[in-house]
Amino acid sequence: MRILLLEDDKETRDYLVRGLTELGHQVVAESEGKAALARTLAEAFDILVLDRMVPGLDGLTMLRLAREAGCQSPAIILSAMAGIEDRVAGLEEGADDYLIKPFAFAELAARLGALARRPPPGERGDAQTLLRVGGIEMDLVRRTVKRDGRTVDLQPREFSLLEYLLRNADRLVTRTMLLDRVWNFGFDPKTNIVETHMSRLRTKLNEGGADNVIRTIRGSGYMIVSGGQ
């Protein structure tokens, strides 16, 4: 899943980014509320993880403004403010869950999984957790991929790469977009990291002689096509 994390404490932020990334999630981290709000309104996230007391806009105000602007991504508040009135305020401002600090990472991971299984408002129940393009089926909750019924074992980065391609099926995806969205690089590392992972992903998807579903658009980028080549 693509997760926005708002946390101003560097040690906690680094800990959460590391843990969530190890679970295969793509994490975009911000330390200040206004920056997090701008990100939320400009990009698509599957879940928002928001600390409450942060500089600029506090987490609750940031969430309320995001909701007013139409953001429907599930949100969980992380806060040391543990009173009943604090938790009620969090839920009333639009949060779907409220986790009190200090917390166990395993509990946070479990709650994120529970939020991901909820059907998004006004959409099909499997629209957010199940991606299907052609014969490829990706389960975002179970972290599984199948092609024509065959299980495809992917490394976390390969999974994130395929997820981004599936979410943008039949659209051109540039190398810069992949570096930004899959690797969180705001720059070109001048390596063949994208090409290497793309080659491995294709090899796994095409095992057994299946058609190459990922096209290379020479000089532009890549496209996963719903009808194959």
mmCIF file of C-alpha atoms in Angstrom:
data_model
loop_
_atom_site.group_PDB
_atom_site.id
_atom_site.type_symbol
_atom_site.label_atom_id
_atom_site.label_comp_id
_atom_site.label_asym_id
_atom_site.label_seq_id
_atom_site.Cartn_x
_atom_site.Cartn_y
_atom_site.Cartn_z
ATOM 1 C CA MET A 1 0.000 0.000 0.000
ATOM 2 C CA ARG A 2 1.024 3.602 -0.472
ATOM 3 C CA ILE A 3 1.050 5.271 2.934
ATOM 4 C CA LEU A 4 1.395 8.913 3.933
ATOM 5 C CA LEU A 5 3.118 9.212 7.308
ATOM 6 C CA LEU A 6 2.984 12.479 9.272
ATOM 7 C CA GLU A 7 5.339 12.345 12.246
ATOM 8 C CA ASP A 8 7.589 15.143 13.514
ATOM 9 C CA ASP A 9 9.775 13.044 15.819
ATOM 10 C CA LYS A 10 12.664 11.886 13.645
ATOM 11 C CA GLU A 11 13.433 8.750 15.626
ATOM 12 C CA THR A 12 9.811 7.602 15.548
ATOM 13 C CA ARG A 13 9.439 8.600 11.898
ATOM 14 C CA ASP A 14 12.533 6.655 10.832
ATOM 15 C CA TYR A 15 11.412 3.649 12.864
ATOM 16 C CA LEU A 16 7.981 3.604 11.230
ATOM 17 C CA VAL A 17 9.316 4.171 7.722
ATOM 18 C CA ARG A 18 11.750 1.299 8.165
ATOM 19 C CA GLY A 19 9.157 -1.065 9.607
ATOM 20 C CA LEU A 20 6.435 -0.306 7.068
ATOM 21 C CA THR A 21 8.876 -0.497 4.174
ATOM 22 C CA GLU A 22 10.055 -3.905 5.368
ATOM 23 C CA LEU A 23 6.420 -5.025 5.161
ATOM 24 C CA GLY A 24 6.436 -4.020 1.502
ATOM 25 C CA HIS A 25 4.570 -0.739 1.797
ATOM 26 C CA GLN A 26 5.589 2.447 0.032
ATOM 27 C CA VAL A 27 5.886 5.215 2.613
ATOM 28 C CA VAL A 28 5.947 8.954 1.997
ATOM 29 C CA ALA A 29 6.967 10.704 5.220
ATOM 30 C CA GLU A 30 6.379 14.319 6.206
ATOM 31 C CA SER A 31 7.224 16.072 9.469
ATOM 32 C CA GLU A 32 4.987 19.130 9.141
ATOM 33 C CA GLY A 33 1.204 19.372 8.769
ATOM 34 C CA LYS A 34 0.972 21.810 5.859
ATOM 35 C CA ALA A 35 3.374 19.739 3.768
ATOM 36 C CA ALA A 36 1.406 16.587 4.594
ATOM 37 C CA LEU A 37 -1.856 18.257 3.569
ATOM 38 C CA ALA A 38 -0.365 19.398 0.262
ATOM 39 C CA ARG A 39 0.866 15.863 -0.427
ATOM 40 C CA THR A 40 -2.491 14.353 0.462
ATOM 41 C CA LEU A 41 -4.388 16.667 -1.875
ATOM 42 C CA ALA A 42 -1.921 16.236 -4.743
ATOM 43 C CA GLU A 43 -1.280 12.490 -4.627
ATOM 44 C CA ALA A 44 -3.159 9.240 -4.051
ATOM 45 C CA PHE A 45 -2.583 7.323 -0.810
ATOM 46 C CA ASP A 46 -4.176 4.128 0.406
ATOM 47 C CA ILE A 47 -3.873 5.082 4.090
ATOM 48 C CA LEU A 48 -2.882 8.160 6.106
ATOM 49 C CA VAL A 49 -0.933 7.649 9.353
ATOM 50 C CA LEU A 50 -0.997 10.954 11.248
ATOM 51 C CA ASP A 51 0.669 12.128 14.404
ATOM 52 C CA ARG A 52 -1.545 14.619 16.172
ATOM 53 C CA MET A 53 0.872 17.179 17.626
ATOM 54 C CA VAL A 54 3.065 18.346 14.753
ATOM 55 C CA PRO A 55 4.321 21.780 13.589
ATOM 56 C CA GLY A 56 2.296 23.902 11.210
ATOM 57 C CA LEU A 57 -1.082 22.247 11.039
ATOM 58 C CA ASP A 58 -1.800 19.705 13.763
ATOM 59 C CA GLY A 59 -2.778 16.246 12.571
ATOM 60 C CA LEU A 60 -6.491 16.632 13.281
ATOM 61 C CA THR A 61 -6.789 19.963 11.467
ATOM 62 C CA MET A 62 -4.827 18.569 8.565
ATOM 63 C CA LEU A 63 -7.199 15.593 8.371
ATOM 64 C CA ARG A 64 -10.317 17.774 8.610
ATOM 65 C CA LEU A 65 -9.115 19.988 5.761
ATOM 66 C CA ALA A 66 -8.255 16.927 3.684
ATOM 67 C CA ARG A 67 -11.721 15.479 4.268
ATOM 68 C CA GLU A 68 -13.351 18.799 3.336
ATOM 69 C CA ALA A 69 -11.348 18.728 0.100
ATOM 70 C CA GLY A 70 -12.721 15.276 -0.713
ATOM 71 C CA CYS A 71 -9.971 12.955 0.534
ATOM 72 C CA GLN A 72 -11.476 9.557 1.430
ATOM 73 C CA SER A 73 -8.308 7.640 2.262
ATOM 74 C CA PRO A 74 -8.591 5.760 5.556
ATOM 75 C CA ALA A 75 -6.718 7.528 8.350
ATOM 76 C CA ILE A 76 -5.289 6.444 11.677
ATOM 77 C CA ILE A 77 -4.218 8.944 14.339
ATOM 78 C CA LEU A 78 -1.106 8.282 16.447
ATOM 79 C CA SER A 79 -1.067 10.316 19.636
ATOM 80 C CA ALA A 80 0.025 10.378 23.257
ATOM 81 C CA MET A 81 -3.247 12.215 24.015
ATOM 82 C CA ALA A 82 -5.109 9.279 25.463
ATOM 83 C CA GLY A 83 -8.238 10.747 27.042
ATOM 84 C CA ILE A 84 -11.689 9.708 25.894
ATOM 85 C CA GLU A 85 -12.396 13.245 24.712
ATOM 86 C CA ASP A 86 -9.141 13.176 22.707
ATOM 87 C CA ARG A 87 -10.048 9.940 20.989
ATOM 88 C CA VAL A 88 -13.589 11.121 20.293
ATOM 89 C CA ALA A 89 -12.230 14.343 18.785
ATOM 90 C CA GLY A 90 -9.957 12.339 16.532
ATOM 91 C CA LEU A 91 -12.758 10.177 15.216
ATOM 92 C CA GLU A 92 -15.087 13.146 14.801
ATOM 93 C CA GLU A 93 -12.498 14.962 12.694
ATOM 94 C CA GLY A 94 -12.530 12.099 10.218
ATOM 95 C CA ALA A 95 -10.107 9.483 11.523
ATOM 96 C CA ASP A 96 -11.003 5.817 11.107
ATOM 97 C CA ASP A 97 -8.862 4.654 14.014
ATOM 98 C CA TYR A 98 -6.912 6.114 16.928
ATOM 99 C CA LEU A 99 -3.799 4.476 18.367
ATOM 100 C CA ILE A 100 -2.303 5.725 21.613
ATOM 101 C CA LYS A 101 1.452 6.209 21.996
ATOM 102 C CA PRO A 102 3.514 4.319 22.949
ATOM 103 C CA PHE A 103 2.281 1.486 20.791
ATOM 104 C CA ALA A 104 3.592 -1.835 19.538
ATOM 105 C CA PHE A 105 4.517 -1.814 15.850
ATOM 106 C CA ALA A 106 2.721 -5.147 15.400
ATOM 107 C CA GLU A 107 -0.520 -3.522 16.571
ATOM 108 C CA LEU A 108 -0.110 -0.634 14.151
ATOM 109 C CA ALA A 109 0.544 -3.071 11.295
ATOM 110 C CA ALA A 110 -2.553 -5.082 12.227
ATOM 111 C CA ARG A 111 -4.731 -1.983 12.368
ATOM 112 C CA LEU A 112 -3.456 -0.807 8.986
ATOM 113 C CA GLY A 113 -4.354 -4.208 7.568
ATOM 114 C CA ALA A 114 -7.848 -3.932 9.033
ATOM 115 C CA LEU A 115 -8.324 -0.474 7.516
ATOM 116 C CA ALA A 116 -7.139 -1.711 4.140
ATOM 117 C CA ARG A 117 -9.791 -4.430 4.174
ATOM 118 C CA ARG A 118 -12.610 -1.937 4.595
ATOM 119 C CA PRO A 119 -14.525 -1.189 1.405
ATOM 120 C CA PRO A 120 -13.975 2.434 0.339
ATOM 121 C CA PRO A 121 -17.092 4.645 0.358
ATOM 122 C CA GLY A 122 -19.058 4.459 -2.852
ATOM 123 C CA GLU A 123 -16.763 1.916 -4.459
ATOM 124 C CA ARG A 124 -16.735 -1.808 -4.959
ATOM 125 C CA GLY A 125 -15.592 -3.799 -2.018
ATOM 126 C CA ASP A 126 -12.496 -5.127 -3.725
ATOM 127 C CA ALA A 127 -11.570 -1.936 -5.562
ATOM 128 C CA GLN A 128 -8.885 -0.904 -3.114
ATOM 129 C CA THR A 129 -7.434 -4.235 -2.085
ATOM 130 C CA LEU A 130 -7.590 -6.213 -5.339
ATOM 131 C CA LEU A 131 -6.083 -5.082 -8.622
ATOM 132 C CA ARG A 132 -6.768 -6.998 -11.846
ATOM 133 C CA VAL A 133 -5.334 -6.320 -15.283
ATOM 134 C CA GLY A 134 -5.609 -8.972 -17.937
ATOM 135 C CA GLY A 135 -4.601 -12.249 -16.328
ATOM 136 C CA ILE A 136 -2.738 -10.569 -13.455
ATOM 137 C CA GLU A 137 -4.382 -10.418 -10.047
ATOM 138 C CA MET A 138 -2.770 -8.583 -7.105
ATOM 139 C CA ASP A 139 -4.151 -8.883 -3.577
ATOM 140 C CA LEU A 140 -2.903 -5.833 -1.667
ATOM 141 C CA VAL A 141 -3.879 -7.223 1.741
ATOM 142 C CA ARG A 142 -2.452 -10.746 1.395
ATOM 143 C CA ARG A 143 0.489 -9.369 -0.647
ATOM 144 C CA THR A 144 0.030 -12.021 -3.318
ATOM 145 C CA VAL A 145 0.233 -11.941 -7.098
ATOM 146 C CA LYS A 146 -1.137 -14.441 -9.591
ATOM 147 C CA ARG A 147 -0.986 -14.566 -13.353
ATOM 148 C CA ASP A 148 -3.520 -16.817 -15.048
ATOM 149 C CA GLY A 149 -3.902 -18.623 -11.732
ATOM 150 C CA ARG A 150 -0.149 -19.152 -11.284
ATOM 151 C CA THR A 151 1.389 -17.701 -8.131
ATOM 152 C CA VAL A 152 4.142 -15.177 -8.842
ATOM 153 C CA ASP A 153 6.590 -14.654 -5.978
ATOM 154 C CA LEU A 154 7.815 -11.064 -5.885
ATOM 155 C CA GLN A 155 10.250 -9.192 -3.691
ATOM 156 C CA PRO A 156 8.773 -6.133 -1.910
ATOM 157 C CA ARG A 157 10.172 -3.637 -4.415
ATOM 158 C CA GLU A 158 9.003 -5.722 -7.359
ATOM 159 C CA PHE A 159 5.559 -5.871 -5.750
ATOM 160 C CA SER A 160 5.469 -2.063 -5.399
ATOM 161 C CA LEU A 161 6.642 -1.647 -8.994
ATOM 162 C CA LEU A 162 3.921 -3.928 -10.325
ATOM 163 C CA GLU A 163 1.308 -2.270 -8.084
ATOM 164 C CA TYR A 164 2.103 1.136 -9.547
ATOM 165 C CA LEU A 165 1.950 -0.209 -13.098
ATOM 166 C CA LEU A 166 -1.379 -1.925 -12.427
ATOM 167 C CA ARG A 167 -2.851 1.239 -10.914
ATOM 168 C CA ASN A 168 -1.868 3.041 -14.122
ATOM 169 C CA ALA A 169 -2.749 0.318 -16.625
ATOM 170 C CA ASP A 170 -2.842 1.427 -20.279
ATOM 171 C CA ARG A 171 -1.089 4.664 -19.349
ATOM 172 C CA LEU A 172 2.514 5.678 -19.972
ATOM 173 C CA VAL A 173 4.622 5.491 -16.805
ATOM 174 C CA THR A 174 7.948 7.266 -17.070
ATOM 175 C CA ARG A 175 11.202 6.286 -15.387
ATOM 176 C CA THR A 176 11.034 9.501 -13.346
ATOM 177 C CA MET A 177 7.551 8.606 -12.114
ATOM 178 C CA LEU A 178 8.768 5.168 -11.023
ATOM 179 C CA LEU A 179 11.802 6.602 -9.206
ATOM 180 C CA ASP A 180 9.523 9.032 -7.377
ATOM 181 C CA ARG A 181 6.597 6.745 -6.556
ATOM 182 C CA VAL A 182 8.269 3.349 -6.086
ATOM 183 C CA TRP A 183 11.687 4.357 -4.726
ATOM 184 C CA ASN A 184 10.743 7.746 -3.215
ATOM 185 C CA PHE A 185 13.661 9.290 -5.132
ATOM 186 C CA GLY A 186 13.217 12.942 -5.988
ATOM 187 C CA PHE A 187 16.291 12.726 -8.187
ATOM 188 C CA ASP A 188 17.863 10.466 -10.772
ATOM 189 C CA PRO A 189 20.410 8.189 -9.026
ATOM 190 C CA LYS A 190 22.116 7.591 -12.400
ATOM 191 C CA THR A 191 21.890 3.845 -12.033
ATOM 192 C CA ASN A 192 19.965 1.129 -13.858
ATOM 193 C CA ILE A 193 17.898 0.346 -10.762
ATOM 194 C CA VAL A 194 14.586 0.703 -12.606
ATOM 195 C CA GLU A 195 15.695 -1.364 -15.571
ATOM 196 C CA THR A 196 17.076 -4.126 -13.345
ATOM 197 C CA HIS A 197 13.895 -4.466 -11.309
ATOM 198 C CA MET A 198 11.740 -4.231 -14.437
ATOM 199 C CA SER A 199 13.709 -7.071 -16.034
ATOM 200 C CA ARG A 200 13.267 -9.283 -12.964
ATOM 201 C CA LEU A 201 9.564 -8.464 -12.785
ATOM 202 C CA ARG A 202 9.042 -9.344 -16.445
ATOM 203 C CA THR A 203 10.940 -12.615 -16.072
ATOM 204 C CA LYS A 204 8.723 -13.675 -13.173
ATOM 205 C CA LEU A 205 5.486 -12.579 -14.836
ATOM 206 C CA ASN A 206 6.350 -14.197 -18.177
ATOM 207 C CA GLU A 207 7.542 -17.513 -16.763
ATOM 208 C CA GLY A 208 6.262 -20.416 -18.802
ATOM 209 C CA GLY A 209 6.087 -18.456 -22.038
ATOM 210 C CA ALA A 210 3.330 -16.022 -21.152
ATOM 211 C CA ASP A 211 2.998 -12.886 -23.278
ATOM 212 C CA ASN A 212 4.965 -9.837 -22.173
ATOM 213 C CA VAL A 213 2.350 -7.650 -20.533
ATOM 214 C CA ILE A 214 4.755 -4.761 -19.811
ATOM 215 C CA ARG A 215 5.655 -2.748 -22.886
ATOM 216 C CA THR A 216 8.719 -0.557 -23.197
ATOM 217 C CA ILE A 217 7.850 2.757 -24.800
ATOM 218 C CA ARG A 218 11.216 3.623 -26.305
ATOM 219 C CA GLY A 219 12.591 6.886 -24.952
ATOM 220 C CA SER A 220 9.540 7.443 -22.746
ATOM 221 C CA GLY A 221 8.947 4.698 -20.191
ATOM 222 C CA TYR A 222 6.706 1.692 -19.651
ATOM 223 C CA MET A 223 3.093 0.690 -19.973
ATOM 224 C CA ILE A 224 1.252 -2.339 -18.681
ATOM 225 C CA VAL A 225 -1.425 -3.188 -21.162
ATOM 226 C CA SER A 226 -4.690 -4.840 -20.291
ATOM 227 C CA GLY A 227 -4.821 -6.774 -23.571
ATOM 228 C CA GLY A 228 -1.215 -8.039 -23.724
ATOM 229 C CA GLN A 229 1.048 -7.499 -26.755
#
